[in-house]
Amino acid sequence: MRFRRKRNEILEGDLTPMIDMTFQLIAFFMLVINFSEVELSEEINLPMSELARPPEEAPPFKITLNLKEDGSIKFFDQLIAGIDVIKPVLVREIRQANSDGVPTSDVVVIIRADMDARTGDVQRLMNKCKAEQLENFSLRVIERLR
Amino acid sequence: MKIRGYDKENEEIKLAMTPMIDIVFQLLVFFIMTYKVTTMEGDYNIRMPAAAAEPTLTEETLEDFLEVRLKADPETRFLQTIEVNYGADRQVWNRSAFPVRPAAGEDLTAAQMQENRDSRKVFASLNQFVINIVGSGSSDPGSGSKIEAEIDADPALRYEDTVYSIEAISGYKDDQKRIVKLIEKIKFRDTTNQ
């Protein structure tokens, strides 16, 4: 009689510790996820520097331009063929900033240029921005750890 | 002698775990896939107002004006020489070695690493020069200097070397790893009309 009953029982492992661990992992990954990095292109090898520090406060409006080695620019997912055709993007972003109540002179242009890019390209890009009355620039670098 | 009611109370309550675990694993996989390790990124701020007219250099302003000229090697596009003009003082440094880049999937040899260290000596010379002029100008080097630096870089120069030069001008790390600021007002030479 006893023997029969055992065979009909469903074998069940204890799932509690696994679920505990899984929730811990989910909590960890949820905390470290960062959606603000969508505008940072991964194709760019930033130059390294010891001194640059992340800005203490976020700028009121920023335009992040990823300048690739070949002189093309990545703005979010949009690939802009060259520096000479960046103007429409800048005009659109400035209009957006102004409608958010940020004057053009307070907009920060973050330039993430590739370490092998030409300095002349970076300067040309800055000149294009200057022509649109943008005057604050941040040259983005990656922290070098010794 | 068994009474049905008692039997029921002794039964364990079982939650249906399977759907919850399914969802939890879905979430876990999503967060693991979107996770990426990022290194801290920092900024060098450069302010370049378009409207400001070029200040004319007089005897007085000349003292606060440091010109840094960067010349690139025409073949490798690495920095070749740094020329600084500060007042009547003019200095030129030649780079002793060019840096070596490792091939994909390979590490640098010890000799190559030494070469790369040597290739950065030219920036140390620039840094030392700036420390000398800023130190002589103000008693508190931590507060940054009123000296303005203008960088006149070869258009072909690798951007990396431009950043190293900006780093050398803008400050250094002391023995306690604190950042000491040297020149904060850094700008590029106006190339709009070129």
Coordinates of C-alpha atoms in Angstrom, one line a residue:
Chain A
M1 CA 0.0 0.0 0.0
R2 CA 2.7 2.5 1.0
F3 CA 4.9 1.7 -2.0
R4 CA 2.1 2.6 -4.4
R5 CA 1.5 5.9 -2.9
K6 CA 5.1 7.0 -3.2
R7 CA 5.2 6.3 -6.9
N8 CA 2.2 8.6 -7.5
E9 CA 3.9 11.6 -5.8
I10 CA 5.3 14.3 -8.0
L11 CA 8.9 15.0 -7.4
E12 CA 9.6 18.7 -6.9
G13 CA 12.9 20.4 -6.3
D14 CA 13.1 23.4 -4.0
L15 CA 13.0 26.4 -6.3
T16 CA 13.2 29.1 -3.6
P17 CA 17.0 29.6 -3.6
M18 CA 17.1 29.8 -7.4
I19 CA 14.3 32.3 -7.5
D20 CA 16.1 34.4 -4.8
M21 CA 19.3 34.5 -6.8
T22 CA 17.4 35.2 -10.1
F23 CA 15.7 38.2 -8.5
Q24 CA 19.0 39.5 -7.1
L25 CA 20.5 39.3 -10.6
I26 CA 17.5 41.1 -12.2
A27 CA 17.7 43.8 -9.6
F28 CA 21.4 44.3 -10.3
F29 CA 21.0 44.5 -14.0
M30 CA 18.0 46.8 -13.7
L31 CA 20.1 49.2 -11.6
V32 CA 23.1 49.3 -13.9
I33 CA 21.1 49.6 -17.2
N34 CA 21.6 53.0 -18.7
F35 CA 19.4 54.2 -21.5
S36 CA 21.2 57.6 -21.7
E37 CA 24.0 56.1 -23.8
V38 CA 22.1 55.5 -27.0
E39 CA 23.7 58.6 -28.5
L40 CA 27.2 57.3 -27.9
S41 CA 28.5 55.4 -30.9
E42 CA 30.5 52.3 -30.1
E43 CA 32.5 52.5 -33.3
I44 CA 34.5 55.5 -32.0
N45 CA 37.8 54.8 -30.3
L46 CA 38.1 57.8 -28.0
P47 CA 41.5 59.2 -27.2
M48 CA 42.6 58.6 -23.6
S49 CA 43.3 61.1 -21.0
E50 CA 44.1 61.1 -17.3
L51 CA 42.8 64.6 -16.4
A52 CA 39.3 64.7 -18.0
R53 CA 36.5 64.4 -15.5
P54 CA 32.9 63.7 -16.2
P55 CA 30.9 67.0 -16.0
E56 CA 29.6 67.8 -12.6
E57 CA 26.2 68.8 -13.8
A58 CA 24.4 67.8 -17.0
P59 CA 24.2 70.6 -19.6
P60 CA 20.7 72.0 -20.2
F61 CA 20.8 70.8 -23.8
K62 CA 23.5 68.8 -25.6
I63 CA 24.2 67.7 -29.1
T64 CA 26.5 64.7 -29.2
L65 CA 28.3 64.3 -32.5
N66 CA 30.4 61.2 -33.1
L67 CA 33.1 62.0 -35.6
K68 CA 34.5 58.9 -37.2
E69 CA 38.0 58.4 -38.6
D70 CA 36.9 58.9 -42.2
G71 CA 35.2 62.2 -41.4
S72 CA 31.6 61.0 -41.4
I73 CA 29.5 61.8 -38.4
K74 CA 27.1 59.7 -36.4
F75 CA 24.3 61.4 -34.7
F76 CA 22.2 58.9 -32.8
D77 CA 21.4 56.4 -35.5
Q78 CA 21.8 58.8 -38.4
L79 CA 25.0 58.6 -40.4
I80 CA 25.9 61.9 -41.9
A81 CA 28.2 61.6 -44.9
G82 CA 30.4 64.5 -44.2
I83 CA 31.0 67.6 -42.1
D84 CA 29.7 69.9 -44.9
V85 CA 26.2 68.5 -44.7
I86 CA 25.9 68.7 -40.9
K87 CA 24.0 72.0 -41.0
P88 CA 20.4 70.7 -41.2
V89 CA 21.0 68.5 -38.1
L90 CA 22.4 71.4 -36.2
V91 CA 19.5 73.7 -37.2
R92 CA 16.9 71.1 -36.2
E93 CA 18.6 70.5 -32.8
I94 CA 18.9 74.2 -32.1
R95 CA 15.3 74.7 -32.9
Q96 CA 14.5 71.9 -30.5
A97 CA 16.6 73.5 -27.8
N98 CA 15.1 76.9 -28.3
S99 CA 11.6 75.5 -28.1
D100 CA 12.7 73.8 -24.8
G101 CA 13.6 77.3 -23.5
V102 CA 17.4 76.8 -23.8
P103 CA 19.2 79.7 -25.6
T104 CA 21.6 78.7 -28.4
S105 CA 24.6 80.0 -26.5
D106 CA 23.9 77.5 -23.6
V107 CA 23.7 74.5 -25.8
V108 CA 26.8 72.2 -25.4
V109 CA 28.2 70.4 -28.4
I110 CA 29.9 67.2 -27.3
I111 CA 32.4 66.0 -29.8
R112 CA 33.3 62.4 -29.6
A113 CA 36.0 62.2 -32.2
D114 CA 38.0 59.0 -33.0
M115 CA 41.6 59.1 -31.9
D116 CA 42.7 58.6 -35.5
A117 CA 40.5 61.3 -36.9
R118 CA 42.1 64.4 -38.4
T119 CA 42.4 67.4 -36.1
G120 CA 41.4 69.5 -39.1
D121 CA 38.1 67.6 -39.3
V122 CA 37.4 68.4 -35.6
Q123 CA 38.2 72.0 -36.3
R124 CA 36.0 72.1 -39.4
L125 CA 33.1 70.6 -37.4
M126 CA 33.6 73.2 -34.7
N127 CA 33.6 75.9 -37.3
K128 CA 30.3 74.6 -38.7
C129 CA 28.8 74.7 -35.2
K130 CA 30.2 78.2 -34.7
A131 CA 28.5 79.3 -37.8
E132 CA 25.2 78.3 -36.1
Q133 CA 26.1 80.4 -33.1
L134 CA 27.0 77.4 -31.0
E135 CA 29.9 78.3 -28.7
N136 CA 30.3 75.7 -26.0
F137 CA 32.3 72.6 -26.9
S138 CA 33.2 69.5 -25.0
L139 CA 35.9 67.2 -26.4
R140 CA 35.1 63.8 -25.1
V141 CA 37.9 61.5 -24.0
I142 CA 38.0 58.2 -22.1
E143 CA 39.6 57.9 -18.7
R144 CA 43.0 56.3 -18.8
L145 CA 43.7 54.0 -15.8
R146 CA 47.3 53.6 -14.9
Chain B
M1 CA -11.2 7.4 11.9
K2 CA -10.0 10.0 9.4
I3 CA -12.1 13.2 9.0
R4 CA -12.0 14.8 5.6
G5 CA -11.7 18.4 6.9
Y6 CA -8.5 17.8 8.9
D7 CA -6.9 16.2 5.9
K8 CA -7.5 19.4 3.8
E9 CA -6.0 21.7 6.4
N10 CA -2.8 19.7 6.5
E11 CA -2.3 19.9 2.8
E12 CA 0.5 22.2 1.5
I13 CA -0.6 25.2 -0.5
K14 CA 1.3 25.1 -3.8
L15 CA 1.8 28.2 -6.0
A16 CA 2.2 27.7 -9.7
M17 CA 5.8 28.7 -10.0
T18 CA 6.3 27.9 -13.7
P19 CA 4.9 31.1 -15.3
M20 CA 6.6 33.3 -12.8
I21 CA 10.0 31.6 -13.5
D22 CA 9.4 31.9 -17.2
I23 CA 8.9 35.6 -17.0
V24 CA 11.7 36.1 -14.5
F25 CA 14.1 34.4 -16.9
Q26 CA 12.9 36.5 -19.8
L27 CA 13.7 39.6 -17.8
L28 CA 17.0 38.3 -16.7
V29 CA 18.1 37.5 -20.3
F30 CA 17.0 40.9 -21.5
F31 CA 19.0 42.8 -18.8
I32 CA 22.1 40.6 -19.4
M33 CA 21.9 41.1 -23.1
T34 CA 21.6 44.9 -22.8
Y35 CA 24.4 45.2 -20.2
K36 CA 27.6 46.7 -21.4
V37 CA 30.7 47.6 -19.5
T38 CA 31.5 51.2 -20.0
T39 CA 34.6 53.2 -19.0
M40 CA 34.1 56.6 -17.6
E41 CA 34.1 59.4 -20.2
G42 CA 35.3 62.9 -19.4
D43 CA 35.3 66.2 -21.2
Y44 CA 37.6 69.0 -22.0
N45 CA 35.6 72.2 -22.3
I46 CA 36.4 74.6 -25.0
R47 CA 34.6 77.9 -25.4
M48 CA 34.8 79.5 -28.8
P49 CA 32.4 82.4 -29.2
A50 CA 31.9 83.2 -32.9
A51 CA 31.2 86.9 -32.5
A52 CA 34.2 87.8 -30.4
A53 CA 36.7 89.8 -32.4
E54 CA 40.3 88.6 -32.3
P55 CA 41.9 90.6 -29.5
T56 CA 44.9 92.5 -30.8
L57 CA 48.1 91.5 -29.1
T58 CA 49.6 94.4 -27.1
E59 CA 52.6 94.4 -24.8
E60 CA 50.3 93.6 -21.9
T61 CA 48.1 90.9 -23.4
L62 CA 51.1 89.2 -24.9
E63 CA 52.1 88.1 -21.4
D64 CA 48.9 86.1 -21.1
F65 CA 49.0 84.4 -24.4
L66 CA 50.6 81.1 -25.1
E67 CA 50.7 79.9 -28.7
V68 CA 51.1 76.1 -29.3
R69 CA 51.9 74.9 -32.8
L70 CA 51.6 71.2 -33.5
K71 CA 53.2 69.8 -36.6
A72 CA 52.4 66.4 -37.9
D73 CA 54.6 63.9 -39.6
P74 CA 53.3 63.9 -43.2
E75 CA 53.4 60.1 -43.5
T76 CA 52.2 58.7 -40.2
R77 CA 50.1 61.8 -39.2
F78 CA 51.5 61.5 -35.7
L79 CA 52.8 64.6 -33.9
Q80 CA 56.3 65.5 -35.0
T81 CA 57.2 68.8 -33.3
I82 CA 55.6 71.1 -30.8
E83 CA 56.5 74.8 -31.0
V84 CA 55.5 77.2 -28.2
N85 CA 55.6 80.9 -28.3
Y86 CA 55.1 82.7 -25.0
G87 CA 56.1 86.3 -24.9
A88 CA 59.6 86.5 -26.2
D89 CA 60.2 82.9 -25.2
R90 CA 60.1 80.3 -28.0
Q91 CA 60.7 76.6 -27.7
V92 CA 60.6 73.7 -30.1
W93 CA 60.6 70.0 -29.1
N94 CA 61.0 67.2 -31.5
R95 CA 59.3 63.9 -30.8
S96 CA 61.9 61.2 -30.3
A97 CA 59.8 58.2 -31.2
F98 CA 56.4 57.5 -32.7
P99 CA 54.0 55.3 -30.8
V100 CA 53.4 51.8 -31.9
R101 CA 49.9 50.3 -32.3
P102 CA 49.4 46.7 -31.5
A103 CA 48.0 44.5 -34.3
A104 CA 44.5 43.1 -33.8
G105 CA 44.5 40.5 -31.1
E106 CA 48.2 41.0 -30.2
D107 CA 49.9 42.6 -27.3
L108 CA 52.8 45.0 -27.4
T109 CA 56.2 43.7 -26.5
A110 CA 58.2 45.3 -23.7
A111 CA 60.4 47.1 -26.1
Q112 CA 57.4 48.6 -27.9
M113 CA 55.9 49.6 -24.6
Q114 CA 59.1 51.5 -23.8
E115 CA 59.0 53.1 -27.2
N116 CA 55.4 54.2 -26.5
R117 CA 56.5 55.7 -23.2
D118 CA 59.4 57.5 -25.0
S119 CA 57.0 58.8 -27.6
R120 CA 55.0 60.7 -24.8
K121 CA 58.1 62.5 -23.5
V122 CA 57.4 65.4 -25.8
F123 CA 54.1 66.1 -24.0
A124 CA 56.0 65.9 -20.7
S125 CA 58.3 68.7 -22.0
L126 CA 55.3 70.8 -22.9
N127 CA 53.7 70.1 -19.5
Q128 CA 56.9 71.2 -17.7
F129 CA 57.1 74.4 -19.8
V130 CA 53.6 75.3 -18.9
I131 CA 54.2 74.5 -15.2
N132 CA 57.2 76.9 -15.3
I133 CA 55.3 79.8 -16.9
V134 CA 52.1 79.4 -14.8
G135 CA 54.1 78.9 -11.6
S136 CA 56.0 82.1 -12.2
G137 CA 52.8 84.0 -13.0
S138 CA 50.6 83.0 -10.0
S139 CA 51.4 81.9 -6.5
D140 CA 48.5 79.4 -6.4
P141 CA 48.8 76.9 -9.2
G142 CA 45.7 75.1 -8.1
S143 CA 43.3 77.8 -9.2
G144 CA 44.1 77.7 -12.9
S145 CA 45.8 80.6 -14.7
K146 CA 44.7 83.7 -16.5
I147 CA 47.0 82.7 -19.4
E148 CA 45.1 81.8 -22.6
A149 CA 46.4 79.1 -24.8
E150 CA 45.7 78.9 -28.5
I151 CA 46.4 75.7 -30.4
D152 CA 47.4 75.9 -34.0
A153 CA 47.3 72.3 -35.1
D154 CA 48.3 70.7 -38.4
P155 CA 44.9 69.7 -40.1
A156 CA 46.3 66.2 -40.8
L157 CA 47.4 65.6 -37.2
R158 CA 45.9 62.7 -35.4
Y159 CA 43.2 63.9 -33.0
E160 CA 44.8 61.7 -30.3
D161 CA 47.9 63.8 -30.2
T162 CA 45.9 67.0 -30.1
V163 CA 44.2 65.7 -27.0
Y164 CA 47.5 64.8 -25.4
S165 CA 48.7 68.4 -26.0
I166 CA 45.5 69.8 -24.5
E167 CA 46.0 67.5 -21.5
A168 CA 49.6 68.7 -21.1
I169 CA 48.5 72.4 -21.2
S170 CA 45.5 72.0 -19.0
G171 CA 47.1 70.4 -15.9
Y172 CA 48.8 67.5 -14.3
K173 CA 48.3 65.0 -11.5
D174 CA 50.4 65.5 -8.4
D175 CA 51.9 62.9 -6.1
Q176 CA 48.6 62.4 -4.3
K177 CA 46.8 61.9 -7.6
R178 CA 45.1 65.2 -7.3
I179 CA 44.5 67.2 -10.4
V180 CA 46.4 70.5 -10.5
K181 CA 45.0 72.9 -13.1
L182 CA 47.3 74.9 -15.3
I183 CA 45.7 76.7 -18.2
E184 CA 41.9 76.5 -18.4
K185 CA 41.3 78.9 -21.3
I186 CA 42.2 76.8 -24.3
K187 CA 41.0 77.4 -27.8
F188 CA 41.8 76.4 -31.3
R189 CA 43.2 78.9 -33.8
D190 CA 40.3 80.3 -35.9
T191 CA 40.4 78.5 -39.2
T192 CA 37.0 79.7 -40.5
N193 CA 38.5 81.6 -43.4
Q194 CA 40.9 79.0 -44.5

